[in-house]
Amino acid sequence: MFKSDFLESLTKVHYSVPIIFYLPVIIYFSWKAMGPGEMSVWMYIGYFVFGLAFWTIFEYALHRWVFHYHPKGKFLKRVHWIFHGIHHDYPKDRLRLVMPLSASIPLATLVYFMFSLFFSNEFILAAFFAGFMIGYLIYDESHYAMHHANFKSGIMKRIKQHHMLHHYQDPEKGFGVSSAVWDVVFDSGFEDKKEKKSEKEQAEKEHLS
C-alpha cells in the first residue's frame, strides 16, 4: 500500500489489538460513570445500552456513506482505496480486517468530543460512550470472524451470509456488518431466497396463464 515500511505498518493490525487497547478504556468510562459519577447500576445499564444501540446506526452510516462514498479525483480515490477499497480487493487479508489504532484512536476521540456537545453531564456521557465502544469492539471482532470463522448455524451464520453477499454479490447493498437491522429499515438489504423463488414461481404462473 505504501513505499514506507513505517506507514505500511500503521495499516496492519492483529485482531486482538482492539480488545487489548479498548477494553481498559471501556472499563475506565464504566468506572467513571458509577464511581465518581455515583450512577446507579440500572441507570448505567440504560445509557450503556443506548450507546450500544447508537453504535449500530453509526456503523451503518459509516460503512454506507463514508466507506462506500465514490469520490472524484485521483487523490481522493487513492484515499478511499486505502481506507476501504483494499478490503474489497483483498477480503481475506488477516491484518486488514479490524481497524488499525492509527485510524480508530483519532476517530474515537473525535466521536467522543462530538458526543460531548449533546451530553452536558460527563458521567452520562461516560456510560453512553462505554456502550458505544463495546459496539465498536463487537463490530471489529465480528468482522474478522465473518471472514475467517466457519459458522455452522445460528445468528452468526446468517450475519456472515449477509456480509458475504455484500462482498461477492453487490457491494452497494448490505452495509450492516454486526447487524442487518438498518439494512431492513433503509431497504438496502438482500432479497430472501425463499421470497425470490416465490416471486419467480408467481411470475411463471402469470406468464403461463
PDB file of C-alpha atoms in Angstrom:
ATOM      1  CA  MET A   1       0.000   0.000   0.000  1.00  0.00           C
ATOM      2  CA  PHE A   2       2.866   2.375   0.889  1.00  0.00           C
ATOM      3  CA  LYS A   3       6.538   2.505  -0.092  1.00  0.00           C
ATOM      4  CA  SER A   4       7.346   3.443   3.505  1.00  0.00           C
ATOM      5  CA  ASP A   5       7.594   0.430   5.842  1.00  0.00           C
ATOM      6  CA  PHE A   6       6.518   2.641   8.748  1.00  0.00           C
ATOM      7  CA  LEU A   7       3.334   3.848   7.034  1.00  0.00           C
ATOM      8  CA  GLU A   8       2.629   0.310   5.877  1.00  0.00           C
ATOM      9  CA  SER A   9       2.870  -0.974   9.455  1.00  0.00           C
ATOM     10  CA  LEU A  10       0.248   1.561  10.558  1.00  0.00           C
ATOM     11  CA  THR A  11      -2.323  -0.046   8.250  1.00  0.00           C
ATOM     12  CA  LYS A  12      -1.934  -3.580   9.616  1.00  0.00           C
ATOM     13  CA  VAL A  13      -3.202  -4.900  12.931  1.00  0.00           C
ATOM     14  CA  HIS A  14      -3.844  -8.241  14.636  1.00  0.00           C
ATOM     15  CA  TYR A  15      -7.492  -8.811  15.567  1.00  0.00           C
ATOM     16  CA  SER A  16      -6.621  -8.946  19.282  1.00  0.00           C
ATOM     17  CA  VAL A  17      -5.181  -5.408  19.391  1.00  0.00           C
ATOM     18  CA  PRO A  18      -8.521  -3.509  19.597  1.00  0.00           C
ATOM     19  CA  ILE A  19      -9.593  -5.717  22.532  1.00  0.00           C
ATOM     20  CA  ILE A  20      -6.312  -5.190  24.384  1.00  0.00           C
ATOM     21  CA  PHE A  21      -6.393  -1.425  23.816  1.00  0.00           C
ATOM     22  CA  TYR A  22     -10.084  -0.544  24.153  1.00  0.00           C
ATOM     23  CA  LEU A  23     -11.251  -2.884  26.907  1.00  0.00           C
ATOM     24  CA  PRO A  24      -9.364  -0.837  29.551  1.00  0.00           C
ATOM     25  CA  VAL A  25     -10.888   2.311  28.010  1.00  0.00           C
ATOM     26  CA  ILE A  26     -14.381   0.842  28.383  1.00  0.00           C
ATOM     27  CA  ILE A  27     -13.639  -0.221  31.962  1.00  0.00           C
ATOM     28  CA  TYR A  28     -12.387   3.296  32.756  1.00  0.00           C
ATOM     29  CA  PHE A  29     -15.516   5.014  31.429  1.00  0.00           C
ATOM     30  CA  SER A  30     -17.729   2.486  33.218  1.00  0.00           C
ATOM     31  CA  TRP A  31     -15.869   3.180  36.475  1.00  0.00           C
ATOM     32  CA  LYS A  32     -16.147   6.916  35.867  1.00  0.00           C
ATOM     33  CA  ALA A  33     -19.919   6.674  35.490  1.00  0.00           C
ATOM     34  CA  MET A  34     -20.573   4.507  38.544  1.00  0.00           C
ATOM     35  CA  GLY A  35     -17.639   5.657  40.699  1.00  0.00           C
ATOM     36  CA  PRO A  36     -17.139   9.448  40.661  1.00  0.00           C
ATOM     37  CA  GLY A  37     -20.476   9.827  38.894  1.00  0.00           C
ATOM     38  CA  GLU A  38     -22.299   7.759  41.534  1.00  0.00           C
ATOM     39  CA  MET A  39     -24.613   6.425  38.834  1.00  0.00           C
ATOM     40  CA  SER A  40     -26.921   3.560  39.813  1.00  0.00           C
ATOM     41  CA  VAL A  41     -26.394   0.213  38.107  1.00  0.00           C
ATOM     42  CA  TRP A  42     -29.734   0.430  36.303  1.00  0.00           C
ATOM     43  CA  MET A  43     -29.120   3.964  35.109  1.00  0.00           C
ATOM     44  CA  TYR A  44     -25.676   2.906  33.893  1.00  0.00           C
ATOM     45  CA  ILE A  45     -27.137  -0.073  32.035  1.00  0.00           C
ATOM     46  CA  GLY A  46     -29.726   2.183  30.403  1.00  0.00           C
ATOM     47  CA  TYR A  47     -27.196   4.629  28.986  1.00  0.00           C
ATOM     48  CA  PHE A  48     -24.779   1.802  28.167  1.00  0.00           C
ATOM     49  CA  VAL A  49     -27.443   0.041  26.077  1.00  0.00           C
ATOM     50  CA  PHE A  50     -28.319   3.389  24.471  1.00  0.00           C
ATOM     51  CA  GLY A  51     -24.674   3.790  23.407  1.00  0.00           C
ATOM     52  CA  LEU A  52     -24.531   0.221  22.144  1.00  0.00           C
ATOM     53  CA  ALA A  53     -27.707   0.724  20.104  1.00  0.00           C
ATOM     54  CA  PHE A  54     -26.426   4.036  18.733  1.00  0.00           C
ATOM     55  CA  TRP A  55     -23.274   2.264  17.528  1.00  0.00           C
ATOM     56  CA  THR A  56     -25.365   0.133  15.138  1.00  0.00           C
ATOM     57  CA  ILE A  57     -26.695   3.164  13.216  1.00  0.00           C
ATOM     58  CA  PHE A  58     -23.263   4.815  13.363  1.00  0.00           C
ATOM     59  CA  GLU A  59     -21.687   1.644  11.918  1.00  0.00           C
ATOM     60  CA  TYR A  60     -24.271   1.533   9.134  1.00  0.00           C
ATOM     61  CA  ALA A  61     -23.840   5.220   8.249  1.00  0.00           C
ATOM     62  CA  LEU A  62     -20.037   4.998   8.352  1.00  0.00           C
ATOM     63  CA  HIS A  63     -19.983   1.953   6.107  1.00  0.00           C
ATOM     64  CA  ARG A  64     -22.601   3.152   3.645  1.00  0.00           C
ATOM     65  CA  TRP A  65     -21.928   6.871   3.279  1.00  0.00           C
ATOM     66  CA  VAL A  66     -18.224   7.125   4.139  1.00  0.00           C
ATOM     67  CA  PHE A  67     -16.570   3.808   3.286  1.00  0.00           C
ATOM     68  CA  HIS A  68     -18.698   3.408   0.143  1.00  0.00           C
ATOM     69  CA  TYR A  69     -18.630   7.030  -0.942  1.00  0.00           C
ATOM     70  CA  HIS A  70     -17.477   7.307  -4.563  1.00  0.00           C
ATOM     71  CA  PRO A  71     -15.056  10.246  -4.723  1.00  0.00           C
ATOM     72  CA  LYS A  72     -13.838  12.020  -7.844  1.00  0.00           C
ATOM     73  CA  GLY A  73     -10.217  12.770  -8.489  1.00  0.00           C
ATOM     74  CA  LYS A  74      -7.128  10.595  -8.325  1.00  0.00           C
ATOM     75  CA  PHE A  75      -6.056  11.656  -4.818  1.00  0.00           C
ATOM     76  CA  LEU A  76      -9.455  11.127  -3.176  1.00  0.00           C
ATOM     77  CA  LYS A  77      -9.873   7.787  -4.929  1.00  0.00           C
ATOM     78  CA  ARG A  78      -6.490   6.756  -3.545  1.00  0.00           C
ATOM     79  CA  VAL A  79      -7.510   7.804  -0.019  1.00  0.00           C
ATOM     80  CA  HIS A  80     -10.789   5.913  -0.351  1.00  0.00           C
ATOM     81  CA  TRP A  81      -8.980   2.791  -1.537  1.00  0.00           C
ATOM     82  CA  ILE A  82      -6.596   2.949   1.428  1.00  0.00           C
ATOM     83  CA  PHE A  83      -9.480   3.239   3.908  1.00  0.00           C
ATOM     84  CA  HIS A  84     -11.824   0.629   2.468  1.00  0.00           C
ATOM     85  CA  GLY A  85     -11.241  -0.263  -1.172  1.00  0.00           C
ATOM     86  CA  ILE A  86      -8.298  -2.500  -0.325  1.00  0.00           C
ATOM     87  CA  HIS A  87     -10.537  -4.586   1.921  1.00  0.00           C
ATOM     88  CA  HIS A  88     -12.840  -5.346  -1.008  1.00  0.00           C
ATOM     89  CA  ASP A  89      -9.862  -6.179  -3.204  1.00  0.00           C
ATOM     90  CA  TYR A  90      -8.275  -8.420  -0.542  1.00  0.00           C
ATOM     91  CA  PRO A  91     -11.128  -9.515   1.765  1.00  0.00           C
ATOM     92  CA  LYS A  92      -9.121 -12.380   3.288  1.00  0.00           C
ATOM     93  CA  ASP A  93      -6.155 -10.276   4.429  1.00  0.00           C
ATOM     94  CA  ARG A  94      -5.984 -11.170   8.140  1.00  0.00           C
ATOM     95  CA  LEU A  95      -4.150  -7.989   9.099  1.00  0.00           C
ATOM     96  CA  ARG A  96      -6.655  -5.614   7.478  1.00  0.00           C
ATOM     97  CA  LEU A  97      -9.958  -6.845   8.888  1.00  0.00           C
ATOM     98  CA  VAL A  98     -10.090  -4.755  12.054  1.00  0.00           C
ATOM     99  CA  MET A  99      -9.475  -1.021  12.175  1.00  0.00           C
ATOM    100  CA  PRO A 100      -5.837  -0.129  12.963  1.00  0.00           C
ATOM    101  CA  LEU A 101      -5.236   2.063  16.012  1.00  0.00           C
ATOM    102  CA  SER A 102      -3.803   4.734  13.722  1.00  0.00           C
ATOM    103  CA  ALA A 103      -7.363   5.245  12.423  1.00  0.00           C
ATOM    104  CA  SER A 104      -9.567   4.147  15.323  1.00  0.00           C
ATOM    105  CA  ILE A 105      -7.957   6.319  18.034  1.00  0.00           C
ATOM    106  CA  PRO A 106      -8.423   9.642  16.157  1.00  0.00           C
ATOM    107  CA  LEU A 107     -11.950   8.571  15.144  1.00  0.00           C
ATOM    108  CA  ALA A 108     -12.916   7.551  18.693  1.00  0.00           C
ATOM    109  CA  THR A 109     -11.502  10.816  20.062  1.00  0.00           C
ATOM    110  CA  LEU A 110     -13.420  12.880  17.507  1.00  0.00           C
ATOM    111  CA  VAL A 111     -16.647  10.992  18.175  1.00  0.00           C
ATOM    112  CA  TYR A 112     -16.253  11.413  21.947  1.00  0.00           C
ATOM    113  CA  PHE A 113     -15.943  15.187  21.635  1.00  0.00           C
ATOM    114  CA  MET A 114     -18.887  15.265  19.228  1.00  0.00           C
ATOM    115  CA  PHE A 115     -20.982  13.379  21.787  1.00  0.00           C
ATOM    116  CA  SER A 116     -19.888  15.820  24.489  1.00  0.00           C
ATOM    117  CA  LEU A 117     -21.779  18.549  22.610  1.00  0.00           C
ATOM    118  CA  PHE A 118     -25.032  16.662  23.242  1.00  0.00           C
ATOM    119  CA  PHE A 119     -24.354  15.323  26.760  1.00  0.00           C
ATOM    120  CA  SER A 120     -23.901  18.087  29.318  1.00  0.00           C
ATOM    121  CA  ASN A 121     -23.339  15.514  32.074  1.00  0.00           C
ATOM    122  CA  GLU A 122     -19.880  13.916  31.726  1.00  0.00           C
ATOM    123  CA  PHE A 123     -20.896  10.833  33.726  1.00  0.00           C
ATOM    124  CA  ILE A 124     -23.881  10.084  31.499  1.00  0.00           C
ATOM    125  CA  LEU A 125     -21.563  10.559  28.529  1.00  0.00           C
ATOM    126  CA  ALA A 126     -19.122   8.097  30.111  1.00  0.00           C
ATOM    127  CA  ALA A 127     -21.795   5.373  30.389  1.00  0.00           C
ATOM    128  CA  PHE A 128     -23.046   6.061  26.858  1.00  0.00           C
ATOM    129  CA  PHE A 129     -19.527   6.029  25.412  1.00  0.00           C
ATOM    130  CA  ALA A 130     -18.681   2.746  27.173  1.00  0.00           C
ATOM    131  CA  GLY A 131     -21.662   1.110  25.410  1.00  0.00           C
ATOM    132  CA  PHE A 132     -20.738   2.736  22.115  1.00  0.00           C
ATOM    133  CA  MET A 133     -17.186   1.363  22.321  1.00  0.00           C
ATOM    134  CA  ILE A 134     -18.415  -2.125  23.188  1.00  0.00           C
ATOM    135  CA  GLY A 135     -20.461  -1.895  19.993  1.00  0.00           C
ATOM    136  CA  TYR A 136     -17.300  -0.993  18.120  1.00  0.00           C
ATOM    137  CA  LEU A 137     -15.426  -3.999  19.542  1.00  0.00           C
ATOM    138  CA  ILE A 138     -18.289  -6.335  18.631  1.00  0.00           C
ATOM    139  CA  TYR A 139     -18.219  -4.901  15.110  1.00  0.00           C
ATOM    140  CA  ASP A 140     -14.456  -5.280  14.706  1.00  0.00           C
ATOM    141  CA  GLU A 141     -14.204  -8.802  16.096  1.00  0.00           C
ATOM    142  CA  SER A 142     -17.361  -9.965  14.297  1.00  0.00           C
ATOM    143  CA  HIS A 143     -15.976  -8.638  11.045  1.00  0.00           C
ATOM    144  CA  TYR A 144     -12.802 -10.665  11.478  1.00  0.00           C
ATOM    145  CA  ALA A 145     -14.810 -13.766  12.358  1.00  0.00           C
ATOM    146  CA  MET A 146     -17.062 -13.373   9.317  1.00  0.00           C
ATOM    147  CA  HIS A 147     -14.051 -13.648   7.040  1.00  0.00           C
ATOM    148  CA  HIS A 148     -12.217 -16.427   8.860  1.00  0.00           C
ATOM    149  CA  ALA A 149     -14.642 -18.417  11.034  1.00  0.00           C
ATOM    150  CA  ASN A 150     -16.885 -21.197   9.767  1.00  0.00           C
ATOM    151  CA  PHE A 151     -20.272 -20.847  11.441  1.00  0.00           C
ATOM    152  CA  LYS A 152     -22.449 -23.953  11.131  1.00  0.00           C
ATOM    153  CA  SER A 153     -25.713 -22.427  12.282  1.00  0.00           C
ATOM    154  CA  GLY A 154     -27.324 -19.675  14.318  1.00  0.00           C
ATOM    155  CA  ILE A 155     -27.376 -15.905  14.082  1.00  0.00           C
ATOM    156  CA  MET A 156     -23.660 -15.562  13.297  1.00  0.00           C
ATOM    157  CA  LYS A 157     -24.088 -17.764  10.221  1.00  0.00           C
ATOM    158  CA  ARG A 158     -26.890 -15.509   8.976  1.00  0.00           C
ATOM    159  CA  ILE A 159     -24.856 -12.373   9.689  1.00  0.00           C
ATOM    160  CA  LYS A 160     -21.871 -13.853   7.857  1.00  0.00           C
ATOM    161  CA  GLN A 161     -24.029 -14.744   4.844  1.00  0.00           C
ATOM    162  CA  HIS A 162     -25.331 -11.162   4.797  1.00  0.00           C
ATOM    163  CA  HIS A 163     -21.779  -9.763   4.795  1.00  0.00           C
ATOM    164  CA  MET A 164     -20.535 -12.228   2.177  1.00  0.00           C
ATOM    165  CA  LEU A 165     -23.332 -11.111  -0.146  1.00  0.00           C
ATOM    166  CA  HIS A 166     -22.054  -7.548   0.343  1.00  0.00           C
ATOM    167  CA  HIS A 167     -18.595  -8.666  -0.784  1.00  0.00           C
ATOM    168  CA  TYR A 168     -19.392 -11.147  -3.527  1.00  0.00           C
ATOM    169  CA  GLN A 169     -22.838 -10.232  -4.861  1.00  0.00           C
ATOM    170  CA  ASP A 170     -23.470  -6.486  -4.541  1.00  0.00           C
ATOM    171  CA  PRO A 171     -21.188  -4.081  -2.614  1.00  0.00           C
ATOM    172  CA  GLU A 172     -23.891  -1.405  -2.818  1.00  0.00           C
ATOM    173  CA  LYS A 173     -26.148  -3.400  -0.506  1.00  0.00           C
ATOM    174  CA  GLY A 174     -25.767  -4.991   2.909  1.00  0.00           C
ATOM    175  CA  PHE A 175     -23.963  -2.197   4.772  1.00  0.00           C
ATOM    176  CA  GLY A 176     -24.722  -3.510   8.245  1.00  0.00           C
ATOM    177  CA  VAL A 177     -21.836  -5.642   9.474  1.00  0.00           C
ATOM    178  CA  SER A 178     -22.580  -6.618  13.071  1.00  0.00           C
ATOM    179  CA  SER A 179     -26.327  -6.272  12.455  1.00  0.00           C
ATOM    180  CA  ALA A 180     -28.607  -6.199   9.408  1.00  0.00           C
ATOM    181  CA  VAL A 181     -31.320  -4.190  11.205  1.00  0.00           C
ATOM    182  CA  TRP A 182     -30.610  -0.878   9.476  1.00  0.00           C
ATOM    183  CA  ASP A 183     -30.441  -2.550   6.063  1.00  0.00           C
ATOM    184  CA  VAL A 184     -34.052  -3.573   6.680  1.00  0.00           C
ATOM    185  CA  VAL A 185     -35.002  -0.051   7.815  1.00  0.00           C
ATOM    186  CA  PHE A 186     -33.316   1.653   4.843  1.00  0.00           C
ATOM    187  CA  ASP A 187     -34.203  -1.102   2.350  1.00  0.00           C
ATOM    188  CA  SER A 188     -30.578  -1.785   1.441  1.00  0.00           C
ATOM    189  CA  GLY A 189     -30.553  -5.493   2.211  1.00  0.00           C
ATOM    190  CA  PHE A 190     -30.730  -8.569   0.001  1.00  0.00           C
ATOM    191  CA  GLU A 191     -33.825 -10.422  -1.128  1.00  0.00           C
ATOM    192  CA  ASP A 192     -34.641 -13.552   0.815  1.00  0.00           C
ATOM    193  CA  LYS A 193     -34.062 -16.631  -1.370  1.00  0.00           C
ATOM    194  CA  LYS A 194     -37.469 -18.055  -0.485  1.00  0.00           C
ATOM    195  CA  GLU A 195     -39.195 -14.770  -1.347  1.00  0.00           C
ATOM    196  CA  LYS A 196     -37.225 -14.514  -4.589  1.00  0.00           C
ATOM    197  CA  LYS A 197     -38.149 -18.086  -5.523  1.00  0.00           C
ATOM    198  CA  SER A 198     -41.804 -17.437  -4.682  1.00  0.00           C
ATOM    199  CA  GLU A 199     -41.857 -14.281  -6.827  1.00  0.00           C
ATOM    200  CA  LYS A 200     -40.263 -16.180  -9.705  1.00  0.00           C
ATOM    201  CA  GLU A 201     -42.802 -19.005  -9.459  1.00  0.00           C
ATOM    202  CA  GLN A 202     -45.649 -16.464  -9.319  1.00  0.00           C
ATOM    203  CA  ALA A 203     -44.310 -14.690 -12.410  1.00  0.00           C
ATOM    204  CA  GLU A 204     -44.084 -18.022 -14.262  1.00  0.00           C
ATOM    205  CA  LYS A 205     -47.674 -18.871 -13.320  1.00  0.00           C
ATOM    206  CA  GLU A 206     -48.894 -15.489 -14.541  1.00  0.00           C
ATOM    207  CA  HIS A 207     -46.954 -15.960 -17.786  1.00  0.00           C
ATOM    208  CA  LEU A 208     -48.479 -19.402 -18.381  1.00  0.00           C
ATOM    209  CA  SER A 209     -51.982 -18.159 -17.661  1.00  0.00           C
TER     210      SER A 209
END
